[in-house]
Amino acid sequence: MEGMAVMKAAKYIVDYLVRQGVTHVFEMAGGAIAHLLDALAEREDIAAVSMHHEQAAAFAAEGYARASGKVGVAMATSGPGALNLLTGIGSCYFDSVPCVFLTGQVNTYEFKFDDPVRQNGFQETDIVSVARPLTKYATLVTNASRLRFELEKAWAIARSGRPGPVLLDIPMNVQREDVDPELMEGYSDLAEEEEIGCTLSVEEVRQAAAMLRGASRPMVLVGGGVRSAGAVRELRAWLAETGIPAVCSLMGLDAIETDYEWNLGLIGSYGHRYANLAVANCDCLLVLGSRLDTRQTGTRPETFARGAKIIQVEIDRAELGRKVKLDLAIRGHLKPFMSTLAAVWGEEAQKGDWLPWKDRLTRYRKRYPTGTFGGSGSKIDSSRLMKASDRDIDPNRLMERLGEALGTDAVICLDVGQHQMWASQSLPVEGEARLLNAGGMGAMGFGLPAAIGAAFALPGRRIALVAGDGGMQVNIQELQTVVHWRLPISVFVLNNRSLGMVRQFQDLYFAGRQASTVSGYSCPDFVKVAEAYGVAGARAASWPELNRLLESLTAACIGDPFVAEIAVSPNAAVHPKLGVSRPIEDMEPLLSRRELHRQMIVPPLEEP
C-alpha cells in the first residue's frame, strides 16, 4: 500500500486485482459496472474479456481458476446481470473453485434496504441475499473506505479451507468515490485459519498408514480435493512408491495419470464395472478429498465398500462421515497429509505387493472393459481402429483416439451430457494434461466458457472442448469471444441429435417416450454455425473421416480455433450404468447372478 495516492475507488479495486496476479476479468458490460470497466480499460497489465452472457463469464472465471490454480474473477451489472452469474457461482461452490464475483449495484441512496417495497432503483436486485446460499461469503459494500478490508477478506475466504466463490456487491456511488489507501483498514484472516483446523495429527496419519499396510485388498479413492489442494505431485509420487491401486471420482480424474499401472479410473453411476467391483471388494479404502456423492456410492450408500475399513481425509468438517460410516475420519489439508503419509510410510520396510489382489483387479479389467480397447488403464492400439466399421463411431473408442491425438499437455474441457461420461470413462489423461469436468452443478453450457477461461490462464497450451449438440447450444454465442481473441480452442461436438443423457433415462423409465429430448428437440449444422462466426469447421460421420480429421489435428501446431462435428448414433448409450437401488458392483447391463457372485469376495446382497 506504500506510496499510493488518493484515487477513485474503481481504480483501487482494479489495482488490487492486479496486485493479486489477476490477468483477466470476465464480464458483460452494464451501466452499474461502467466505472469498473473504465478503470480496467486504463490498465495494460490486466484485460477485461467481454463475454456475451453473464453465465458464460462466470464459467470462464471458473475455467481460469481451475486451469491456473489462481483466483478467477467475473463481473456483472446489477439486476439481470448479477442474477445470470448464479449458475456459475453455484458451480464454483459445489466444486470448490476459488472465484471472486464483483457485481454492480444501484446507488446506495436508491437501494431499498429494509423498505418493504419490491424495488427502488432501476435494475435493483438484492443479489447478496439471493447468492448467499451459493457462496462462502457475500456482502454489500456500502462504504468505499471498507473496500480494502472486503477485498482482502474475499481473497482470503475464497482460497482458504475448502475453496469457493465470494461475491462483493458494489453500488455505483461507492465505485466512483475517492479513497485514500493509506487510511483504509486491512483484513486479518487469522480467525479463519484457526477455524478451519489446519493442524494435522501425525498420529492419525500413522494410523491410516497402518490400516493400509495391514490390508489384503487396499484401494485409494481420489477426489477433486486432491487437485484443489495442490497435492497432485505428492499423490502421484506416493502411488508410484507404494503401487496401491486407485480409483477416481469424476472430479478426481486428472489427479493421477491414466498410465499409472494401478489406476482403475472412474467409479460410480457411470464408472467402469471393473472399478466398481474393485471398490466393492476392497478391505481398506482411503478416500482423499471426496464428499462421497450419491453418484459415487449409489443410492444405497450403506452398501458402498461395505467390506472395507474406510478412511476419509477431508477439509470440510460437514462432509466427514456424512454419507458413509467411517473407521477413521481425518480433517485437514490434503497437501500436508500426503507429505506426512509419504514420510511415515518410508519409516517401515515396504510390505508385499498385494499380488493376489492385483491379479484379481487385472482379471476384472480384462473381463469387463468399458471401451473396445479397455478404457482407462489400457494402452491404445491405433492400428486396430482402422478395422472398425466405416459407419459406426463408438464413443468410448472415439475418446481413446481423441486423447491420443491431443497429446500430454492438452487442457480438455467437458460439457455436460453423455459425451462427458464417455470422455470420463475412456479419455486418457497423461503427463500434464488436464480434464475440467463440471461436477455438482452439472450445467449444460459449462464447456465452451470454461475452455475460454483455460485458454487465458494457460497461453500456449492446446485447449480442447468436448461437447454434445445440446450443451453446445446453451452458450454457443461465445464462439464470438473465441474469434475476437483468436483463442486456439479445438471444439469437438458429438452430435447424436438428441439430449442423450435424459433420452437414455426416458428409454429406461418412461417406456421410451422421448419428450423434449428427441420429439420437440432440434439442432443446427454446427459447421455452418462455426463458419458464420469465422471459425473453420469439419465434420466426420465415419471412422475414416474421423481418423483423417484427428491426424490433421495431431500434425497441426497450436493456432486458430476449430470446430469439428462428429456424428454419433442417436441410440448411443452410456454403459455400464448403475441403476437405482443397486449397489455399485451391480451395474447395467446386469450380469447373471451367478457371474456377479463369482466376482465377489464380499458377500453379495439380496436383490433390491
XYZ file of C-alpha atoms in Angstrom:
608
model
C 0.000 0.000 0.000
C 3.030 2.303 0.435
C 3.159 5.291 -1.873
C -0.424 5.003 -3.174
C -2.165 8.373 -3.519
C -5.854 9.191 -3.260
C -7.651 7.507 -6.135
C -11.084 6.643 -7.432
C -12.480 3.530 -5.721
C -12.999 1.699 -9.027
C -9.302 2.203 -9.819
C -8.358 0.966 -6.364
C -10.366 -2.239 -6.952
C -8.638 -2.895 -10.280
C -5.248 -2.125 -8.755
C -5.949 -4.686 -6.036
C -6.798 -7.326 -8.660
C -3.516 -6.672 -10.451
C -1.552 -6.975 -7.213
C -3.165 -10.379 -6.661
C -1.904 -11.609 -10.031
C -5.221 -11.442 -11.871
C -4.595 -11.076 -15.609
C -8.145 -11.305 -16.979
C -11.577 -10.331 -15.707
C -14.540 -11.939 -17.452
C -17.561 -9.685 -17.763
C -20.542 -8.481 -19.727
C -20.969 -4.742 -19.840
C -23.693 -2.920 -17.936
C -24.294 0.511 -16.533
C -23.759 -0.466 -12.901
C -20.170 -1.587 -13.604
C -19.269 1.211 -16.020
C -16.793 2.725 -13.535
C -15.049 -0.623 -13.103
C -14.908 -1.216 -16.853
C -13.386 2.214 -17.351
C -10.767 1.508 -14.681
C -9.879 -1.780 -16.375
C -9.566 -0.075 -19.754
C -6.908 2.295 -18.388
C -4.582 -0.587 -17.469
C -2.330 -2.593 -19.780
C -1.466 -5.236 -17.182
C -4.990 -6.620 -16.871
C -7.658 -7.216 -19.524
C -11.433 -7.222 -19.497
C -12.732 -10.176 -21.507
C -16.170 -9.211 -22.759
C -18.377 -12.285 -22.886
C -21.840 -12.437 -24.438
C -23.720 -13.748 -21.408
C -23.016 -13.361 -17.719
C -23.411 -17.101 -17.117
C -20.592 -17.634 -19.601
C -18.484 -15.025 -17.789
C -18.910 -16.952 -14.535
C -17.992 -20.269 -16.167
C -14.969 -18.638 -17.832
C -13.755 -17.383 -14.443
C -14.183 -20.928 -13.112
C -12.202 -22.382 -16.016
C -9.470 -19.781 -15.475
C -9.245 -20.643 -11.772
C -9.229 -24.390 -12.296
C -6.625 -24.287 -15.053
C -4.293 -21.796 -13.363
C -4.740 -22.551 -9.663
C -5.329 -18.826 -9.124
C -8.482 -16.978 -8.111
C -10.825 -16.323 -11.039
C -12.736 -13.052 -11.332
C -16.002 -12.233 -13.103
C -18.102 -9.069 -13.128
C -21.698 -8.272 -13.974
C -24.059 -5.369 -13.722
C -26.962 -5.141 -11.280
C -30.274 -6.943 -11.616
C -30.357 -9.365 -14.568
C -26.590 -9.319 -14.969
C -25.923 -10.323 -11.381
C -28.670 -12.959 -11.435
C -27.230 -14.501 -14.597
C -23.983 -15.207 -12.735
C -25.705 -17.542 -10.276
C -25.332 -20.849 -12.154
C -21.583 -20.307 -12.467
C -21.336 -19.174 -8.845
C -23.105 -22.357 -7.772
C -20.780 -24.442 -9.929
C -17.783 -22.932 -8.130
C -19.425 -23.522 -4.762
C -20.237 -27.187 -5.352
C -16.876 -27.967 -6.979
C -14.700 -25.948 -4.559
C -13.292 -23.441 -7.067
C -11.919 -20.110 -5.748
C -13.520 -17.190 -7.592
C -14.426 -13.614 -6.686
C -17.542 -12.189 -8.294
C -17.979 -8.419 -8.444
C -21.461 -7.095 -9.134
C -22.526 -3.533 -9.679
C -25.460 -2.220 -7.668
C -27.674 0.856 -7.775
C -26.539 3.859 -5.748
C -26.949 3.362 -2.015
C -29.468 6.194 -1.932
C -31.614 4.214 -4.400
C -31.283 0.843 -2.622
C -34.355 -0.213 -0.669
C -32.555 -1.822 2.307
C -35.401 -2.583 4.786
C -38.054 -0.650 2.903
C -40.894 -3.153 2.259
C -41.211 -2.258 -1.435
C -40.146 -4.553 -4.220
C -37.698 -2.157 -5.836
C -36.496 1.457 -5.612
C -33.781 1.789 -8.253
C -33.888 0.575 -11.851
C -32.467 -2.981 -12.067
C -32.059 -3.042 -8.290
C -31.895 -6.610 -7.001
C -30.709 -7.825 -3.614
C -28.153 -10.190 -5.139
C -26.394 -10.733 -1.803
C -29.466 -12.390 -0.271
C -30.008 -14.470 -3.392
C -26.383 -15.585 -3.726
C -25.573 -16.154 -0.061
C -26.507 -19.910 -0.045
C -24.170 -20.456 -3.026
C -21.141 -18.572 -1.714
C -18.658 -18.808 1.126
C -19.185 -15.101 1.734
C -21.351 -12.395 0.149
C -21.763 -8.786 1.169
C -22.951 -5.368 0.012
C -20.158 -2.791 0.310
C -21.879 0.442 1.290
C -18.784 2.438 2.253
C -15.770 2.913 -0.015
C -13.459 3.057 2.991
C -14.269 -0.660 3.579
C -13.079 -1.774 0.159
C -9.590 -2.827 1.219
C -10.996 -4.863 4.117
C -13.651 -6.555 1.968
C -11.337 -7.299 -0.959
C -8.682 -8.812 1.304
C -11.360 -10.783 3.148
C -12.835 -12.022 -0.137
C -9.433 -13.245 -1.325
C -8.648 -14.977 1.952
C -12.008 -16.741 2.187
C -12.068 -17.809 -1.466
C -8.714 -19.612 -1.076
C -8.826 -20.916 2.494
C -10.088 -24.278 3.693
C -12.383 -25.731 1.088
C -12.015 -23.124 -1.705
C -15.064 -21.494 -3.198
C -16.781 -18.362 -4.518
C -17.200 -14.979 -2.845
C -19.435 -12.140 -4.026
C -18.955 -8.414 -3.430
C -21.879 -6.190 -4.451
C -20.599 -2.636 -5.019
C -23.021 0.281 -5.533
C -22.227 2.818 -8.242
C -21.688 5.699 -5.842
C -19.165 3.573 -3.919
C -17.292 2.813 -7.148
C -16.885 6.489 -8.020
C -15.840 7.759 -4.578
C -12.271 8.816 -3.880
C -10.334 6.685 -1.382
C -7.021 7.028 0.403
C -5.448 3.541 0.576
C -3.199 4.649 3.431
C -6.212 5.240 5.649
C -8.123 2.063 4.778
C -8.419 -0.767 7.273
C -6.931 -4.112 6.276
C -8.193 -7.618 6.993
C -6.587 -10.355 9.090
C -7.557 -13.910 8.195
C -6.181 -15.341 11.453
C -9.635 -16.246 12.722
C -10.492 -18.157 9.532
C -7.179 -20.025 9.553
C -7.757 -21.122 13.131
C -11.358 -22.110 12.426
C -10.588 -24.482 9.549
C -8.317 -26.554 11.747
C -5.248 -26.963 9.554
C -3.223 -28.757 12.220
C -2.785 -32.325 11.094
C -2.466 -35.153 13.589
C 0.614 -37.187 12.702
C -0.731 -39.989 14.857
C -3.879 -40.160 12.716
C -1.716 -40.304 9.588
C 0.292 -43.165 11.115
C -2.971 -44.934 11.896
C -4.108 -44.552 8.292
C -0.780 -45.903 7.024
C -1.008 -48.883 9.385
C -4.537 -49.678 8.195
C -3.432 -49.643 4.558
C -0.304 -51.724 5.255
C -2.335 -54.294 7.134
C -4.924 -54.660 4.377
C -5.039 -57.512 1.887
C -7.077 -55.541 -0.660
C -6.319 -51.794 -0.265
C -7.712 -49.078 -2.520
C -7.383 -45.302 -2.779
C -10.308 -43.153 -3.945
C -9.015 -39.915 -5.475
C -11.425 -36.983 -5.294
C -11.415 -33.444 -6.608
C -9.938 -32.182 -3.349
C -6.524 -33.513 -4.393
C -6.343 -31.082 -7.283
C -7.846 -28.127 -5.417
C -5.396 -28.691 -2.537
C -2.416 -28.689 -4.910
C -1.500 -32.216 -3.826
C -1.257 -33.867 -7.254
C 2.526 -34.199 -7.282
C 2.590 -35.661 -3.756
C -0.162 -38.163 -4.544
C 1.465 -39.363 -7.757
C 4.827 -39.823 -6.041
C 3.284 -41.796 -3.169
C 1.298 -44.046 -5.510
C 4.425 -44.701 -7.593
C 6.268 -45.722 -4.433
C 3.556 -47.930 -2.949
C 1.808 -49.344 -6.024
C -1.545 -49.199 -4.237
C -4.494 -49.475 -6.657
C -6.584 -46.337 -7.110
C -9.937 -45.255 -8.475
C -11.227 -41.729 -9.109
C -14.353 -39.698 -8.655
C -15.495 -37.613 -11.611
C -13.684 -34.582 -10.192
C -10.520 -36.514 -9.381
C -9.850 -37.998 -12.800
C -6.919 -35.800 -13.796
C -5.140 -36.042 -10.447
C -3.442 -39.301 -11.448
C -2.244 -40.373 -14.857
C -4.097 -42.949 -16.908
C -0.891 -44.885 -17.482
C -0.268 -45.421 -13.755
C -0.421 -49.206 -13.808
C -2.945 -49.492 -10.989
C -5.230 -46.622 -11.941
C -8.624 -48.223 -12.454
C -10.268 -44.952 -13.416
C -13.797 -43.752 -12.814
C -16.170 -45.226 -10.245
C -19.833 -44.639 -9.559
C -23.019 -44.299 -11.584
C -21.212 -44.165 -14.950
C -17.898 -45.626 -13.861
C -16.118 -48.735 -15.067
C -17.614 -52.010 -13.974
C -14.147 -53.213 -13.017
C -13.512 -50.106 -10.898
C -16.795 -50.513 -9.065
C -16.055 -54.197 -8.453
C -12.672 -53.214 -7.032
C -14.240 -50.790 -4.523
C -16.966 -53.274 -3.638
C -14.390 -55.942 -2.786
C -11.610 -53.940 -1.145
C -10.934 -54.322 2.576
C -9.431 -50.852 3.195
C -10.407 -47.681 1.341
C -8.555 -44.364 1.679
C -10.834 -41.547 0.475
C -8.892 -38.404 -0.463
C -10.813 -35.160 -0.891
C -14.151 -36.624 -1.920
C -17.523 -35.998 -0.301
C -18.762 -39.418 -1.475
C -21.642 -38.100 -3.512
C -24.517 -40.393 -4.474
C -23.062 -40.533 -7.993
C -20.146 -42.429 -6.403
C -21.851 -44.505 -3.735
C -25.116 -45.287 -5.498
C -28.490 -44.661 -3.921
C -27.729 -47.132 -1.127
C -24.620 -45.623 0.498
C -24.734 -48.162 3.319
C -23.719 -50.811 0.752
C -20.707 -48.836 -0.507
C -17.356 -50.549 0.199
C -19.231 -52.476 2.881
C -16.399 -54.939 3.420
C -13.779 -52.254 3.937
C -12.385 -50.134 6.699
C -12.926 -46.619 5.367
C -10.579 -43.672 5.986
C -11.754 -40.258 4.806
C -9.454 -37.231 4.594
C -11.434 -34.030 4.099
C -11.068 -30.325 4.879
C -14.811 -29.736 5.236
C -15.963 -30.872 8.664
C -19.575 -31.213 7.481
C -18.643 -33.799 4.840
C -16.709 -36.171 7.123
C -18.739 -39.337 7.569
C -21.923 -37.688 6.314
C -22.825 -40.378 3.775
C -20.751 -43.426 4.725
C -19.770 -44.817 8.116
C -16.066 -44.240 8.713
C -13.424 -46.151 10.623
C -11.096 -43.146 10.640
C -12.015 -39.504 9.935
C -9.107 -37.105 9.339
C -9.847 -33.409 8.973
C -7.086 -31.431 7.340
C -5.461 -30.183 4.151
C -4.526 -32.902 1.681
C -1.143 -31.486 0.700
C 0.405 -31.825 4.190
C -1.485 -35.089 4.650
C 0.139 -36.619 1.553
C 3.585 -35.344 2.538
C 3.202 -36.746 6.038
C 1.819 -40.040 4.748
C 4.845 -40.446 2.447
C 7.182 -39.713 5.360
C 5.620 -42.184 7.786
C 5.291 -44.786 5.024
C 9.026 -44.621 4.451
C 9.723 -45.332 8.113
C 8.943 -49.027 7.639
C 10.015 -51.575 5.101
C 7.557 -51.992 2.239
C 5.137 -54.866 2.658
C 4.346 -57.212 -0.224
C 2.841 -56.011 -3.460
C -0.654 -57.347 -2.704
C -0.205 -59.694 -5.668
C -3.375 -61.819 -5.273
C -5.467 -58.634 -5.091
C -3.758 -57.119 -8.115
C -4.196 -60.345 -10.068
C -7.919 -60.152 -9.380
C -8.048 -56.496 -10.476
C -6.243 -57.405 -13.691
C -8.856 -60.091 -14.382
C -11.662 -57.604 -13.694
C -10.205 -55.131 -16.153
C -9.724 -57.715 -18.901
C -13.142 -59.301 -18.418
C -15.206 -56.107 -18.232
C -13.642 -53.420 -20.467
C -15.665 -50.253 -20.912
C -14.307 -49.198 -24.286
C -13.350 -51.506 -27.125
C -9.719 -51.353 -26.008
C -10.311 -51.474 -22.295
C -10.922 -47.851 -21.391
C -8.940 -46.270 -18.564
C -5.753 -48.123 -17.721
C -5.218 -49.731 -21.128
C -2.828 -48.647 -23.848
C -4.332 -47.657 -27.191
C -3.607 -49.701 -30.294
C -4.355 -47.184 -33.038
C -3.888 -49.714 -35.837
C -6.936 -51.636 -34.635
C -9.080 -48.534 -35.093
C -8.809 -48.896 -38.852
C -10.543 -52.279 -38.687
C -13.677 -50.684 -37.275
C -16.848 -50.272 -39.272
C -16.758 -47.369 -41.697
C -20.118 -46.141 -40.458
C -20.204 -46.609 -36.687
C -18.171 -44.376 -34.405
C -18.122 -45.931 -30.973
C -17.993 -43.047 -28.454
C -15.640 -44.729 -25.992
C -13.167 -45.585 -28.734
C -13.511 -42.065 -30.082
C -12.398 -40.705 -26.695
C -9.396 -43.016 -26.587
C -8.342 -41.858 -30.054
C -9.024 -38.193 -29.263
C -6.833 -38.304 -26.166
C -4.014 -39.772 -28.207
C -4.360 -37.009 -30.800
C -4.459 -34.155 -28.282
C -1.282 -35.194 -26.505
C 0.065 -34.984 -22.985
C -0.243 -31.264 -22.308
C -3.776 -30.538 -23.509
C -6.414 -28.911 -21.317
C -9.655 -30.685 -22.150
C -12.932 -29.137 -21.023
C -16.068 -31.263 -20.937
C -19.598 -30.008 -21.208
C -22.442 -31.947 -19.579
C -24.192 -34.946 -21.109
C -23.443 -38.410 -22.458
C -20.220 -37.212 -24.091
C -18.994 -36.171 -20.633
C -19.407 -39.713 -19.322
C -17.822 -41.320 -22.398
C -14.854 -38.970 -22.022
C -14.604 -39.531 -18.266
C -14.639 -43.275 -18.826
C -12.185 -43.507 -21.699
C -10.264 -40.322 -22.450
C -6.633 -40.862 -21.382
C -5.030 -38.237 -19.156
C -1.245 -38.362 -19.254
C 1.632 -36.059 -18.391
C 0.461 -32.518 -17.703
C -2.895 -32.978 -19.437
C -5.921 -31.585 -17.599
C -9.571 -32.639 -17.623
C -12.002 -29.935 -16.493
C -15.264 -31.613 -15.541
C -18.461 -29.955 -14.353
C -19.445 -31.773 -11.163
C -22.028 -30.819 -8.576
C -23.959 -28.224 -10.605
C -23.668 -30.251 -13.807
C -24.783 -27.366 -16.016
C -25.041 -27.727 -19.767
C -23.216 -24.813 -21.359
C -20.235 -25.048 -18.990
C -17.705 -26.323 -21.505
C -17.123 -23.534 -24.043
C -16.792 -20.693 -21.497
C -14.586 -22.872 -19.278
C -12.333 -23.521 -22.266
C -12.110 -19.768 -22.867
C -11.037 -19.224 -19.263
C -8.472 -22.011 -19.530
C -7.069 -20.530 -22.742
C -6.384 -17.216 -20.992
C -4.984 -18.957 -17.923
C -2.552 -21.172 -19.846
C -1.443 -19.430 -23.053
C 0.496 -21.694 -25.354
C -1.277 -24.870 -24.225
C -3.570 -26.821 -26.519
C -7.156 -26.243 -25.345
C -9.938 -28.610 -26.385
C -13.662 -28.733 -25.741
C -15.753 -31.885 -25.940
C -19.450 -31.027 -26.065
C -22.763 -32.517 -27.062
C -25.125 -30.920 -29.546
C -27.433 -29.900 -26.692
C -24.873 -28.347 -24.380
C -23.091 -26.603 -27.238
C -26.219 -24.599 -27.997
C -26.539 -23.213 -24.462
C -23.566 -20.823 -24.745
C -22.807 -21.102 -28.453
C -22.662 -17.297 -28.667
C -19.237 -17.457 -27.011
C -17.762 -18.599 -30.306
C -17.625 -14.864 -30.973
C -15.399 -14.431 -27.900
C -13.151 -17.180 -29.239
C -12.961 -15.443 -32.614
C -12.427 -11.974 -31.146
C -9.397 -13.130 -29.143
C -8.289 -15.784 -31.675
C -8.137 -18.382 -28.956
C -6.622 -21.746 -30.017
C -9.600 -23.833 -28.906
C -10.419 -27.054 -30.764
C -14.118 -27.865 -30.355
C -15.449 -31.396 -30.800
C -19.243 -31.602 -30.910
C -20.589 -35.141 -30.580
C -23.910 -34.864 -32.370
C -26.497 -37.563 -31.712
C -29.314 -35.116 -32.485
C -30.879 -35.565 -29.076
C -30.455 -34.674 -25.439
C -28.951 -38.088 -24.979
C -28.494 -38.374 -21.220
C -32.133 -37.611 -20.475
C -33.210 -39.633 -23.514
C -31.374 -42.667 -22.111
C -33.177 -42.114 -18.796
C -36.504 -41.907 -20.635
C -35.772 -45.130 -22.501
C -35.243 -46.892 -19.175
C -38.024 -45.449 -17.056
C -40.594 -43.825 -19.373
C -41.213 -46.641 -21.854
C -39.124 -44.893 -24.481
C -41.279 -41.735 -24.590
C -38.693 -39.141 -25.618
C -40.486 -35.902 -24.811
C -38.326 -32.819 -25.423
C -35.178 -34.886 -25.904
C -35.970 -36.180 -29.397
C -39.502 -35.004 -30.129
C -39.512 -31.233 -29.792
C -35.716 -31.013 -29.935
C -33.505 -29.997 -32.856
C -30.035 -28.692 -33.547
C -28.315 -26.747 -36.318
C -25.492 -27.595 -38.670
C -22.599 -26.785 -36.335
C -20.037 -26.481 -39.128
C -22.152 -23.812 -40.819
C -22.656 -22.040 -37.487
C -18.895 -22.091 -36.884
C -18.230 -20.714 -40.351
C -20.752 -17.925 -39.742
C -18.623 -16.902 -36.750
C -15.481 -17.112 -38.866
C -14.241 -20.401 -37.399
C -13.012 -23.229 -39.621
C -15.053 -26.397 -39.324
C -15.213 -30.003 -40.487
C -17.435 -32.983 -39.894
C -16.910 -36.706 -39.551
C -19.574 -39.388 -39.798
C -17.334 -42.454 -40.183
C -14.051 -43.778 -38.851
C -12.028 -42.964 -41.991
C -13.296 -39.372 -41.883
C -12.608 -39.112 -38.173
C -9.100 -40.504 -38.459
C -8.252 -38.030 -41.222
C -9.591 -35.200 -39.069
C -7.609 -36.267 -35.998
C -4.440 -36.875 -37.981
C -4.608 -33.314 -39.293
C -5.146 -32.107 -35.717
C -2.104 -34.048 -34.485
C 0.087 -32.604 -37.219
C -1.105 -29.025 -36.744
C 0.565 -26.529 -34.462
C -1.488 -24.665 -31.907
C -3.130 -21.836 -33.775
C -6.603 -20.790 -34.808
C -9.868 -22.112 -33.376
C -11.560 -25.065 -34.991
C -14.958 -26.818 -34.733
C -15.449 -30.493 -35.564
C -18.923 -32.009 -35.695
C -18.795 -35.765 -35.139
C -21.873 -37.837 -35.849
C -22.825 -40.351 -33.166
C -25.718 -42.781 -33.345
C -28.968 -41.301 -31.984
C -29.341 -44.503 -29.968
C -25.878 -44.453 -28.413
C -25.985 -45.049 -24.664
C -23.531 -44.763 -21.800
C -22.634 -48.212 -20.490
C -22.165 -49.525 -17.944
C -24.654 -47.615 -15.800
C -25.680 -48.040 -12.195
C -29.411 -48.347 -11.698
C -31.426 -47.005 -8.790
C -31.326 -49.077 -5.579
C -28.451 -51.277 -6.701
C -25.005 -51.477 -5.034
C -22.179 -50.129 -7.170
C -20.946 -53.573 -8.222
C -24.298 -54.421 -9.850
C -24.307 -52.279 -12.998
C -26.451 -52.417 -16.115
C -26.401 -54.318 -18.382
C -26.798 -56.678 -15.433
C -24.530 -59.671 -15.133
C -26.154 -63.000 -14.448
C -26.482 -63.543 -10.709
C -24.095 -66.479 -10.973
C -21.499 -64.354 -12.797
C -21.773 -61.487 -10.334
C -21.475 -63.773 -7.316
C -18.362 -65.407 -8.790
C -16.662 -61.983 -8.932
C -17.479 -61.014 -5.361
C -15.231 -61.554 -2.350
C -17.546 -59.621 -0.065
C -20.870 -61.470 0.361
C -23.362 -60.387 -2.336
C -26.515 -58.556 -1.318
C -30.093 -59.648 -1.742
C -31.893 -58.361 -4.835
C -33.361 -54.827 -4.345
